[in-house]
Amino acid sequence: MKVTTSDQLPYGKNNNNNQGTTLKSTSKTLILVTLTLIILTVVPLYYPLHRYPSTHASTGDATVVSPVYHPQDEVITINDNHHKCDVFSGEWVPNPDAPYYTNMTCWAIHEHQNCQKYGRPDSDFMKWKWKPDGCHLPVFNPYQFLEIVRDKSLAFVGDSVGRNQMQSLICMLSRVEYPIDKSTTKDENFKHWYYVSYNFTLATYWSPFLVKAQEASSDGPTHTGLFDLYLDEFDEKWTTQIDGFNYLIINAGHWFWRPALYYVNRQVVGCRFCQLENITDYPMTFGYRKAIRTAFNAINSRQNFKGITILRTFAPMHFEGGEWNSGGDCVRKMPFKSNEITLEGVNLELYMTQIEEFKRGEKMGKNKGLKYRLLDTTQAMLLRPDGHPSRYGHWPNENVTLYNDCVHWCLPGPIDTWSDFLLHTLKMEGLRSVEEKSHPRG
């Protein structure tokens, strides 16, 4: 990888080609020296990432130090035992080196996940890493990641936890480069970011139900809205936009707890807690299963989509002492051990629904030459009740209607490990590609 150093920049060069030129007067020399010192002092202040271009205006007054470049960071190695190891099964172990960015060095953190800014008093929740049971999962290496995705593109499709993941990834990559905003709209739900040095595009598409949906009422039985979900119809806001992407990460889950009317063939077939007469009330997995299936059908129906689809499994909530709207909170300060909590109840049903529909979509996609991969974050995140914003997503005296947030994840925080998982997945994909070329079928 070519790395631009300061002596390659216009303001970092010293031109001595005119050695034979008559020396200027002392006063003029002093003026030139003074101006040079001013330039060399001021320019880095305005360009703290002078090696990494960015046009984003919201970097604020954060002081960001460009990382020291190590050639070995580009060397991508894969241990053979990863073939036999489930990296998604393991424990959280202390990591004193974390975090790898702060809310002062990364502008991409959403306000409601900026826990340090809003007074969260503890910091231990940031100092853990995931240790698989049977192998080693390296900490995320931003250089390696950007080399792998050079000249490629990746899109996140789903809800605000998917956006949470994208913002975490941007922060993890900020040690190398910040992207510039290439969005064609001002809508924050549909963003395109571009990494100039790597010709890498990162995008997000808002689709919390993955299928066509609209809000039928802003109130509804739980005062969180009542939605019309067209379970057999594609959400074309994202399905028509994916053809050029190399990687597609989709997620959904938490919005299916909201009251909704279920439509198939434009006819109401039931609902989720709509409390309307003569309409069958189904468990949330009814609509969830059909929505995921329709999303995979949409992907598999695209004639020009040749990318890899990655399903990121849902991350459980951690409300204790009540539900989200009845005083529930998440106040734990430590991760669980794997033997201290079990995936059960609705969480287990949602997870199994995802896995079953993933296998179905993967089988259909394989017949069309498409690849599906699983980013199985559920078990790891089940063990992290300590990583949510709770009440630290706004000022205590702020006049806002917000509940304790035990759904999203503080940044920095446990969700940064998803980048470890993602990099591992991309490495293994590269290994598969090499093996397929070395041992072609037929």
Tab-separated table of C-alpha atoms in Angstrom:
chain	number	residue	atom	x	y	z
A	1	MET	CA	0.000	0.000	0.000
A	2	LYS	CA	1.322	3.415	-0.928
A	3	VAL	CA	1.391	5.763	2.037
A	4	THR	CA	1.802	9.487	1.499
A	5	THR	CA	4.306	11.019	3.909
A	6	SER	CA	4.609	14.632	4.906
A	7	ASP	CA	7.645	15.219	2.704
A	8	GLN	CA	5.492	14.411	-0.322
A	9	LEU	CA	3.142	17.257	0.434
A	10	PRO	CA	3.640	20.660	-1.205
A	11	TYR	CA	4.101	22.391	2.119
A	12	GLY	CA	6.578	19.733	3.285
A	13	LYS	CA	9.136	20.130	0.455
A	14	ASN	CA	12.281	22.185	0.486
A	15	ASN	CA	13.394	23.252	-2.994
A	16	ASN	CA	17.138	23.738	-3.259
A	17	ASN	CA	17.419	23.693	-7.066
A	18	ASN	CA	18.578	27.288	-7.320
A	19	GLN	CA	21.790	26.989	-5.351
A	20	GLY	CA	23.571	29.374	-7.657
A	21	THR	CA	21.125	32.159	-7.088
A	22	THR	CA	22.430	35.245	-5.318
A	23	LEU	CA	21.462	35.346	-1.636
A	24	LYS	CA	18.706	37.759	-0.768
A	25	SER	CA	19.068	40.464	1.775
A	26	THR	CA	19.018	39.514	5.440
A	27	SER	CA	15.697	41.194	6.095
A	28	LYS	CA	13.990	39.391	3.219
A	29	THR	CA	15.414	36.045	4.353
A	30	LEU	CA	14.076	36.592	7.841
A	31	ILE	CA	10.626	37.376	6.438
A	32	LEU	CA	10.625	34.196	4.327
A	33	VAL	CA	11.763	32.051	7.261
A	34	THR	CA	9.074	33.575	9.451
A	35	LEU	CA	6.353	32.928	6.851
A	36	THR	CA	7.551	29.345	6.374
A	37	LEU	CA	7.394	28.675	10.105
A	38	ILE	CA	3.895	30.129	10.258
A	39	ILE	CA	2.732	27.910	7.383
A	40	LEU	CA	4.300	24.783	8.863
A	41	THR	CA	2.668	25.563	12.197
A	42	VAL	CA	-0.791	26.581	11.025
A	43	VAL	CA	-1.422	24.085	8.223
A	44	PRO	CA	-1.356	21.008	10.506
A	45	LEU	CA	-3.823	22.746	12.809
A	46	TYR	CA	-6.289	23.076	9.969
A	47	TYR	CA	-5.451	19.634	8.609
A	48	PRO	CA	-5.010	17.333	11.624
A	49	LEU	CA	-5.447	14.405	9.229
A	50	HIS	CA	-3.122	15.899	6.631
A	51	ARG	CA	-2.388	12.420	5.318
A	52	TYR	CA	-6.053	11.509	5.053
A	53	PRO	CA	-8.490	13.663	3.057
A	54	SER	CA	-11.868	14.537	4.522
A	55	THR	CA	-14.440	17.159	3.653
A	56	HIS	CA	-16.807	16.428	6.522
A	57	ALA	CA	-17.591	19.621	8.385
A	58	SER	CA	-18.553	18.060	11.703
A	59	THR	CA	-15.088	16.973	12.811
A	60	GLY	CA	-15.292	19.934	15.165
A	61	ASP	CA	-12.303	20.763	17.308
A	62	ALA	CA	-11.296	17.150	17.844
A	63	THR	CA	-7.571	16.547	17.864
A	64	VAL	CA	-6.817	13.485	15.776
A	65	VAL	CA	-3.308	12.130	15.470
A	66	SER	CA	-2.402	10.277	12.296
A	67	PRO	CA	-1.299	6.720	13.109
A	68	VAL	CA	2.225	5.454	12.723
A	69	TYR	CA	2.406	3.279	9.638
A	70	HIS	CA	3.746	-0.253	10.065
A	71	PRO	CA	4.279	-2.302	6.858
A	72	GLN	CA	3.391	-5.499	8.732
A	73	ASP	CA	-0.121	-4.141	9.243
A	74	GLU	CA	-0.821	-4.975	5.600
A	75	VAL	CA	0.242	-8.605	5.948
A	76	ILE	CA	-2.995	-10.562	6.108
A	77	THR	CA	-2.552	-13.936	7.778
A	78	ILE	CA	-5.167	-16.581	8.494
A	79	ASN	CA	-4.576	-19.362	10.975
A	80	ASP	CA	-5.624	-22.749	9.627
A	81	ASN	CA	-7.576	-23.579	12.784
A	82	HIS	CA	-10.130	-20.909	11.857
A	83	HIS	CA	-11.611	-23.498	9.488
A	84	LYS	CA	-12.510	-25.589	12.520
A	85	CYS	CA	-13.301	-22.781	14.940
A	86	ASP	CA	-16.611	-21.047	15.571
A	87	VAL	CA	-15.416	-17.508	16.266
A	88	PHE	CA	-18.903	-16.529	17.436
A	89	SER	CA	-18.785	-18.838	20.470
A	90	GLY	CA	-16.617	-17.674	23.339
A	91	GLU	CA	-16.189	-15.301	26.256
A	92	TRP	CA	-15.353	-11.648	26.853
A	93	VAL	CA	-11.876	-11.117	28.302
A	94	PRO	CA	-10.210	-7.915	29.538
A	95	ASN	CA	-8.461	-5.747	26.958
A	96	PRO	CA	-6.523	-2.896	28.583
A	97	ASP	CA	-5.517	-1.547	25.158
A	98	ALA	CA	-9.098	-0.625	24.250
A	99	PRO	CA	-10.712	1.594	23.176
A	100	TYR	CA	-9.042	2.428	19.869
A	101	TYR	CA	-10.779	5.787	19.450
A	102	THR	CA	-12.712	8.193	21.666
A	103	ASN	CA	-15.700	10.467	21.314
A	104	MET	CA	-13.160	13.269	20.912
A	105	THR	CA	-11.350	11.666	17.966
A	106	CYS	CA	-14.331	10.345	16.000
A	107	TRP	CA	-17.088	12.580	14.662
A	108	ALA	CA	-19.242	9.675	13.438
A	109	ILE	CA	-20.764	8.817	16.830
A	110	HIS	CA	-24.527	9.355	16.979
A	111	GLU	CA	-25.491	11.671	19.813
A	112	HIS	CA	-27.681	9.073	21.528
A	113	GLN	CA	-24.764	6.609	21.646
A	114	ASN	CA	-22.183	9.166	22.783
A	115	CYS	CA	-22.178	7.886	26.361
A	116	GLN	CA	-18.965	9.559	27.483
A	117	LYS	CA	-20.152	12.962	26.323
A	118	TYR	CA	-23.354	12.660	28.315
A	119	GLY	CA	-21.728	11.718	31.586
A	120	ARG	CA	-21.497	7.948	31.825
A	121	PRO	CA	-19.165	7.699	34.823
A	122	ASP	CA	-17.597	4.277	34.214
A	123	SER	CA	-15.265	3.223	31.402
A	124	ASP	CA	-14.584	-0.468	32.019
A	125	PHE	CA	-17.311	-1.444	29.533
A	126	MET	CA	-14.976	-0.275	26.745
A	127	LYS	CA	-12.092	-2.496	27.831
A	128	TRP	CA	-13.080	-5.985	26.742
A	129	LYS	CA	-12.460	-8.125	23.685
A	130	TRP	CA	-14.057	-11.304	22.385
A	131	LYS	CA	-12.102	-14.535	22.837
A	132	PRO	CA	-13.472	-17.485	20.790
A	133	ASP	CA	-13.416	-20.849	22.521
A	134	GLY	CA	-11.146	-22.624	20.054
A	135	CYS	CA	-9.017	-20.004	18.335
A	136	HIS	CA	-7.705	-16.461	18.403
A	137	LEU	CA	-9.702	-13.571	16.935
A	138	PRO	CA	-7.322	-10.685	16.184
A	139	VAL	CA	-8.289	-7.170	17.183
A	140	PHE	CA	-9.519	-5.166	14.214
A	141	ASN	CA	-6.748	-3.925	11.950
A	142	PRO	CA	-7.958	-0.924	9.930
A	143	TYR	CA	-5.101	-1.128	7.420
A	144	GLN	CA	-5.893	-4.740	6.591
A	145	PHE	CA	-9.596	-4.031	6.311
A	146	LEU	CA	-9.110	-1.144	3.906
A	147	GLU	CA	-6.696	-3.166	1.784
A	148	ILE	CA	-9.256	-5.974	1.489
A	149	VAL	CA	-12.045	-3.585	0.458
A	150	ARG	CA	-9.882	-1.477	-1.842
A	151	ASP	CA	-11.860	-0.632	-5.030
A	152	LYS	CA	-14.973	-2.217	-3.495
A	153	SER	CA	-18.222	-1.125	-1.825
A	154	LEU	CA	-20.272	-2.173	1.195
A	155	ALA	CA	-23.862	-1.303	2.131
A	156	PHE	CA	-25.701	-1.610	5.433
A	157	VAL	CA	-29.443	-2.232	5.144
A	158	GLY	CA	-31.724	-2.282	8.162
A	159	ASP	CA	-32.505	-0.353	11.322
A	160	SER	CA	-30.711	2.003	13.691
A	161	VAL	CA	-28.587	-0.784	15.192
A	162	GLY	CA	-27.240	-1.309	11.683
A	163	ARG	CA	-26.460	2.409	11.568
A	164	ASN	CA	-24.837	1.996	14.995
A	165	GLN	CA	-22.589	-0.680	13.447
A	166	MET	CA	-21.673	1.477	10.464
A	167	GLN	CA	-20.714	4.400	12.695
A	168	SER	CA	-18.599	2.067	14.810
A	169	LEU	CA	-16.816	0.878	11.665
A	170	ILE	CA	-16.133	4.463	10.565
A	171	CYS	CA	-14.625	5.179	13.980
A	172	MET	CA	-12.506	2.022	13.877
A	173	LEU	CA	-11.211	3.036	10.445
A	174	SER	CA	-10.527	6.605	11.547
A	175	ARG	CA	-7.025	5.618	12.653
A	176	VAL	CA	-6.218	5.387	8.949
A	177	GLU	CA	-8.627	7.660	7.125
A	178	TYR	CA	-11.911	9.480	7.417
A	179	PRO	CA	-14.359	9.239	4.514
A	180	ILE	CA	-15.875	12.142	2.644
A	181	ASP	CA	-19.620	12.520	2.278
A	182	LYS	CA	-20.722	11.542	-1.232
A	183	SER	CA	-24.437	11.307	-0.447
A	184	THR	CA	-26.892	12.429	-3.102
A	185	THR	CA	-29.481	13.341	-0.480
A	186	LYS	CA	-29.524	15.192	2.831
A	187	ASP	CA	-31.555	12.366	4.372
A	188	GLU	CA	-29.398	10.924	7.165
A	189	ASN	CA	-31.026	7.525	6.634
A	190	PHE	CA	-29.457	7.168	3.198
A	191	LYS	CA	-25.775	8.044	3.346
A	192	HIS	CA	-22.798	7.339	1.084
A	193	TRP	CA	-19.264	7.683	2.426
A	194	TYR	CA	-16.148	7.497	0.272
A	195	TYR	CA	-12.588	6.585	1.292
A	196	VAL	CA	-10.492	8.452	-1.239
A	197	SER	CA	-7.184	6.647	-0.725
A	198	TYR	CA	-8.795	3.235	-1.120
A	199	ASN	CA	-11.608	3.930	-3.596
A	200	PHE	CA	-13.939	2.314	-1.071
A	201	THR	CA	-17.605	3.261	-0.701
A	202	LEU	CA	-19.624	2.717	2.469
A	203	ALA	CA	-23.391	3.229	2.363
A	204	THR	CA	-26.425	2.879	4.578
A	205	TYR	CA	-30.067	2.298	3.610
A	206	TRP	CA	-32.787	2.731	6.198
A	207	SER	CA	-35.282	-0.138	6.141
A	208	PRO	CA	-36.184	-1.241	9.689
A	209	PHE	CA	-38.678	-3.843	8.452
A	210	LEU	CA	-36.730	-4.797	5.281
A	211	VAL	CA	-40.029	-4.834	3.354
A	212	LYS	CA	-42.361	-2.133	2.118
A	213	ALA	CA	-43.916	-0.383	5.113
A	214	GLN	CA	-45.673	2.783	6.107
A	215	GLU	CA	-46.843	4.333	9.346
A	216	ALA	CA	-50.616	4.008	9.622
A	217	SER	CA	-50.794	5.921	12.904
A	218	SER	CA	-48.224	7.918	14.840
A	219	ASP	CA	-49.808	6.767	18.105
A	220	GLY	CA	-51.086	3.189	18.149
A	221	PRO	CA	-51.732	0.893	21.134
A	222	THR	CA	-48.290	1.468	22.689
A	223	HIS	CA	-47.901	5.102	21.566
A	224	THR	CA	-44.957	4.117	19.335
A	225	GLY	CA	-46.919	4.076	16.098
A	226	LEU	CA	-48.945	1.508	14.170
A	227	PHE	CA	-47.366	0.294	10.941
A	228	ASP	CA	-48.651	-1.306	7.768
A	229	LEU	CA	-46.213	-4.041	6.727
A	230	TYR	CA	-46.541	-5.425	3.205
A	231	LEU	CA	-44.817	-8.688	3.957
A	232	ASP	CA	-44.595	-9.894	0.352
A	233	GLU	CA	-43.479	-6.595	-1.219
A	234	PHE	CA	-39.900	-5.402	-1.714
A	235	ASP	CA	-38.751	-2.147	-0.166
A	236	GLU	CA	-37.451	-0.620	-3.370
A	237	LYS	CA	-35.663	2.164	-1.521
A	238	TRP	CA	-32.871	-0.347	-1.049
A	239	THR	CA	-33.612	-3.347	-3.271
A	240	THR	CA	-33.193	-1.280	-6.439
A	241	GLN	CA	-29.905	0.223	-5.237
A	242	ILE	CA	-27.766	-2.805	-4.388
A	243	ASP	CA	-26.584	-4.057	-7.783
A	244	GLY	CA	-23.179	-2.384	-7.696
A	245	PHE	CA	-22.219	-3.381	-4.135
A	246	ASN	CA	-19.644	-6.039	-3.353
A	247	TYR	CA	-20.924	-6.622	0.187
A	248	LEU	CA	-24.397	-6.237	1.626
A	249	ILE	CA	-24.949	-6.413	5.408
A	250	ILE	CA	-28.593	-6.695	6.375
A	251	ASN	CA	-30.188	-6.676	9.804
A	252	ALA	CA	-33.622	-6.338	11.380
A	253	GLY	CA	-35.322	-7.206	14.630
A	254	HIS	CA	-36.253	-4.589	17.183
A	255	TRP	CA	-38.861	-2.774	15.104
A	256	PHE	CA	-40.942	-5.945	14.899
A	257	TRP	CA	-41.902	-5.456	18.536
A	258	ARG	CA	-43.979	-2.479	17.441
A	259	PRO	CA	-47.692	-2.842	16.668
A	260	ALA	CA	-48.257	-3.594	12.994
A	261	LEU	CA	-50.864	-4.716	10.503
A	262	TYR	CA	-49.677	-7.545	8.273
A	263	TYR	CA	-50.575	-7.454	4.574
A	264	VAL	CA	-50.133	-10.183	1.952
A	265	ASN	CA	-51.378	-9.536	-1.582
A	266	ARG	CA	-52.559	-6.162	-0.245
A	267	GLN	CA	-54.998	-7.915	2.088
A	268	VAL	CA	-54.807	-7.800	5.901
A	269	VAL	CA	-53.896	-11.290	7.116
A	270	GLY	CA	-53.280	-10.470	10.761
A	271	CYS	CA	-51.365	-8.148	13.028
A	272	ARG	CA	-48.933	-7.761	15.858
A	273	PHE	CA	-50.631	-6.272	18.939
A	274	CYS	CA	-52.883	-3.986	16.884
A	275	GLN	CA	-55.851	-4.496	19.259
A	276	LEU	CA	-58.337	-4.241	16.407
A	277	GLU	CA	-61.511	-6.308	16.272
A	278	ASN	CA	-61.737	-9.323	13.935
A	279	ILE	CA	-58.000	-9.262	13.141
A	280	THR	CA	-55.895	-12.195	14.270
A	281	ASP	CA	-53.015	-11.270	16.538
A	282	TYR	CA	-49.852	-13.182	15.637
A	283	PRO	CA	-46.534	-13.455	17.493
A	284	MET	CA	-43.882	-11.128	16.147
A	285	THR	CA	-42.020	-14.028	14.522
A	286	PHE	CA	-44.896	-14.367	12.020
A	287	GLY	CA	-44.154	-11.036	10.375
A	288	TYR	CA	-40.429	-11.314	11.055
A	289	ARG	CA	-40.066	-14.571	9.155
A	290	LYS	CA	-42.007	-13.367	6.141
A	291	ALA	CA	-40.108	-10.073	6.018
A	292	ILE	CA	-36.685	-11.742	6.071
A	293	ARG	CA	-37.814	-14.217	3.434
A	294	THR	CA	-39.029	-11.393	1.201
A	295	ALA	CA	-35.744	-9.522	1.673
A	296	PHE	CA	-33.752	-12.557	0.567
A	297	ASN	CA	-36.143	-13.078	-2.358
A	298	ALA	CA	-35.491	-9.489	-3.388
A	299	ILE	CA	-31.722	-10.007	-3.313
A	300	ASN	CA	-31.919	-13.286	-5.208
A	301	SER	CA	-34.165	-11.744	-7.859
A	302	ARG	CA	-31.656	-9.045	-8.827
A	303	GLN	CA	-30.206	-9.867	-12.235
A	304	ASN	CA	-27.112	-7.678	-11.796
A	305	PHE	CA	-26.312	-8.169	-8.118
A	306	LYS	CA	-23.181	-10.289	-7.772
A	307	GLY	CA	-22.122	-9.332	-4.265
A	308	ILE	CA	-21.931	-11.252	-0.999
A	309	THR	CA	-24.923	-10.978	1.343
A	310	ILE	CA	-24.081	-10.974	5.057
A	311	LEU	CA	-26.862	-11.425	7.608
A	312	ARG	CA	-25.917	-9.831	10.906
A	313	THR	CA	-27.982	-11.596	13.541
A	314	PHE	CA	-29.858	-9.439	16.018
A	315	ALA	CA	-28.387	-8.174	19.274
A	316	PRO	CA	-30.664	-8.791	22.288
A	317	MET	CA	-31.984	-5.986	24.466
A	318	HIS	CA	-31.134	-5.927	28.177
A	319	PHE	CA	-34.003	-4.223	29.990
A	320	GLU	CA	-34.277	-5.183	33.652
A	321	GLY	CA	-36.784	-4.072	36.278
A	322	GLY	CA	-39.458	-3.375	33.682
A	323	GLU	CA	-40.094	-3.082	29.969
A	324	TRP	CA	-38.655	-0.314	27.810
A	325	ASN	CA	-41.701	1.893	28.468
A	326	SER	CA	-42.277	0.991	32.103
A	327	GLY	CA	-39.048	1.905	33.860
A	328	GLY	CA	-36.784	-0.846	32.533
A	329	ASP	CA	-33.086	-0.060	32.577
A	330	CYS	CA	-29.662	-1.614	31.967
A	331	VAL	CA	-27.317	-0.687	34.801
A	332	ARG	CA	-24.889	-3.615	34.938
A	333	LYS	CA	-21.191	-2.767	34.801
A	334	MET	CA	-19.715	-6.104	33.723
A	335	PRO	CA	-20.267	-8.677	30.960
A	336	PHE	CA	-21.953	-11.968	31.741
A	337	LYS	CA	-20.031	-15.207	31.548
A	338	SER	CA	-21.481	-17.627	29.009
A	339	ASN	CA	-22.740	-19.897	31.808
A	340	GLU	CA	-24.604	-17.066	33.527
A	341	ILE	CA	-27.271	-16.373	30.913
A	342	THR	CA	-29.064	-18.333	28.200
A	343	LEU	CA	-30.695	-17.264	24.962
A	344	GLU	CA	-34.345	-18.133	25.543
A	345	GLY	CA	-37.928	-17.084	25.023
A	346	VAL	CA	-38.655	-14.570	22.283
A	347	ASN	CA	-34.951	-13.904	21.780
A	348	LEU	CA	-34.383	-17.559	20.949
A	349	GLU	CA	-37.399	-17.605	18.630
A	350	LEU	CA	-36.143	-14.549	16.753
A	351	TYR	CA	-32.669	-15.988	16.447
A	352	MET	CA	-33.891	-19.356	15.158
A	353	THR	CA	-36.199	-17.600	12.694
A	354	GLN	CA	-33.231	-15.683	11.309
A	355	ILE	CA	-31.084	-18.790	11.001
A	356	GLU	CA	-33.823	-20.811	9.309
A	357	GLU	CA	-34.588	-18.077	6.785
A	358	PHE	CA	-30.887	-17.475	6.216
A	359	LYS	CA	-30.390	-21.119	5.258
A	360	ARG	CA	-33.366	-20.959	2.927
A	361	GLY	CA	-32.149	-17.751	1.268
A	362	GLU	CA	-28.622	-19.115	1.016
A	363	LYS	CA	-29.853	-22.247	-0.753
A	364	MET	CA	-31.855	-20.211	-3.260
A	365	GLY	CA	-28.972	-17.805	-3.795
A	366	LYS	CA	-26.498	-20.628	-4.362
A	367	ASN	CA	-28.582	-21.829	-7.305
A	368	LYS	CA	-28.042	-18.384	-8.837
A	369	GLY	CA	-24.347	-18.185	-8.019
A	370	LEU	CA	-24.794	-15.840	-5.047
A	371	LYS	CA	-22.979	-16.125	-1.729
A	372	TYR	CA	-24.467	-15.735	1.741
A	373	ARG	CA	-22.500	-15.387	4.961
A	374	LEU	CA	-23.536	-15.144	8.613
A	375	LEU	CA	-22.256	-12.531	11.053
A	376	ASP	CA	-23.551	-14.268	14.155
A	377	THR	CA	-23.320	-11.575	16.840
A	378	THR	CA	-26.251	-12.724	19.007
A	379	GLN	CA	-24.441	-14.840	21.607
A	380	ALA	CA	-21.605	-12.365	22.102
A	381	MET	CA	-23.992	-9.451	22.585
A	382	LEU	CA	-26.292	-11.412	24.880
A	383	LEU	CA	-23.370	-11.336	27.313
A	384	ARG	CA	-22.998	-7.525	27.242
A	385	PRO	CA	-25.739	-5.879	29.341
A	386	ASP	CA	-23.137	-3.285	30.346
A	387	GLY	CA	-22.662	-1.790	26.881
A	388	HIS	CA	-25.888	0.176	26.340
A	389	PRO	CA	-26.370	3.952	26.687
A	390	SER	CA	-29.172	3.636	29.269
A	391	ARG	CA	-29.828	7.275	30.247
A	392	TYR	CA	-26.478	8.531	28.936
A	393	GLY	CA	-27.704	9.470	25.480
A	394	HIS	CA	-28.758	13.001	26.429
A	395	TRP	CA	-28.276	15.544	29.200
A	396	PRO	CA	-30.159	14.782	32.463
A	397	ASN	CA	-32.087	18.062	32.373
A	398	GLU	CA	-32.784	17.953	28.635
A	399	ASN	CA	-36.467	18.264	27.726
A	400	VAL	CA	-36.759	15.150	25.560
A	401	THR	CA	-39.053	12.148	25.495
A	402	LEU	CA	-36.523	9.335	25.591
A	403	TYR	CA	-36.594	6.063	27.468
A	404	ASN	CA	-33.581	4.302	28.913
A	405	ASP	CA	-31.796	2.920	25.855
A	406	CYS	CA	-30.946	-0.746	26.337
A	407	VAL	CA	-31.140	-1.483	22.600
A	408	HIS	CA	-28.309	0.489	20.994
A	409	TRP	CA	-24.649	0.426	21.981
A	410	CYS	CA	-22.288	3.042	23.383
A	411	LEU	CA	-19.435	4.138	21.134
A	412	PRO	CA	-16.751	3.213	21.892
A	413	GLY	CA	-18.130	-0.036	23.229
A	414	PRO	CA	-18.878	-3.728	22.666
A	415	ILE	CA	-20.255	-3.165	19.170
A	416	ASP	CA	-16.714	-2.354	17.992
A	417	THR	CA	-16.069	-6.096	18.161
A	418	TRP	CA	-18.423	-6.504	15.205
A	419	SER	CA	-15.629	-5.041	13.114
A	420	ASP	CA	-13.367	-7.849	14.379
A	421	PHE	CA	-16.005	-10.334	13.214
A	422	LEU	CA	-16.443	-8.570	9.884
A	423	LEU	CA	-12.723	-8.476	9.114
A	424	HIS	CA	-12.449	-12.172	9.969
A	425	THR	CA	-15.379	-12.909	7.654
A	426	LEU	CA	-13.754	-11.013	4.777
A	427	LYS	CA	-10.426	-12.761	5.367
A	428	MET	CA	-12.102	-16.163	5.271
A	429	GLU	CA	-13.929	-15.148	2.115
A	430	GLY	CA	-10.602	-14.340	0.500
A	431	LEU	CA	-9.265	-17.723	1.562
A	432	ARG	CA	-12.300	-19.485	0.093
A	433	SER	CA	-11.837	-17.609	-3.152
A	434	VAL	CA	-8.192	-18.701	-3.408
A	435	GLU	CA	-9.089	-22.309	-2.625
A	436	GLU	CA	-11.878	-22.328	-5.222
A	437	LYS	CA	-9.486	-21.048	-7.878
A	438	SER	CA	-6.853	-23.595	-6.867
A	439	HIS	CA	-9.323	-26.486	-6.838
A	440	PRO	CA	-12.032	-25.675	-9.370
A	441	ARG	CA	-15.053	-27.967	-9.386
A	442	GLY	CA	-15.829	-30.072	-12.401
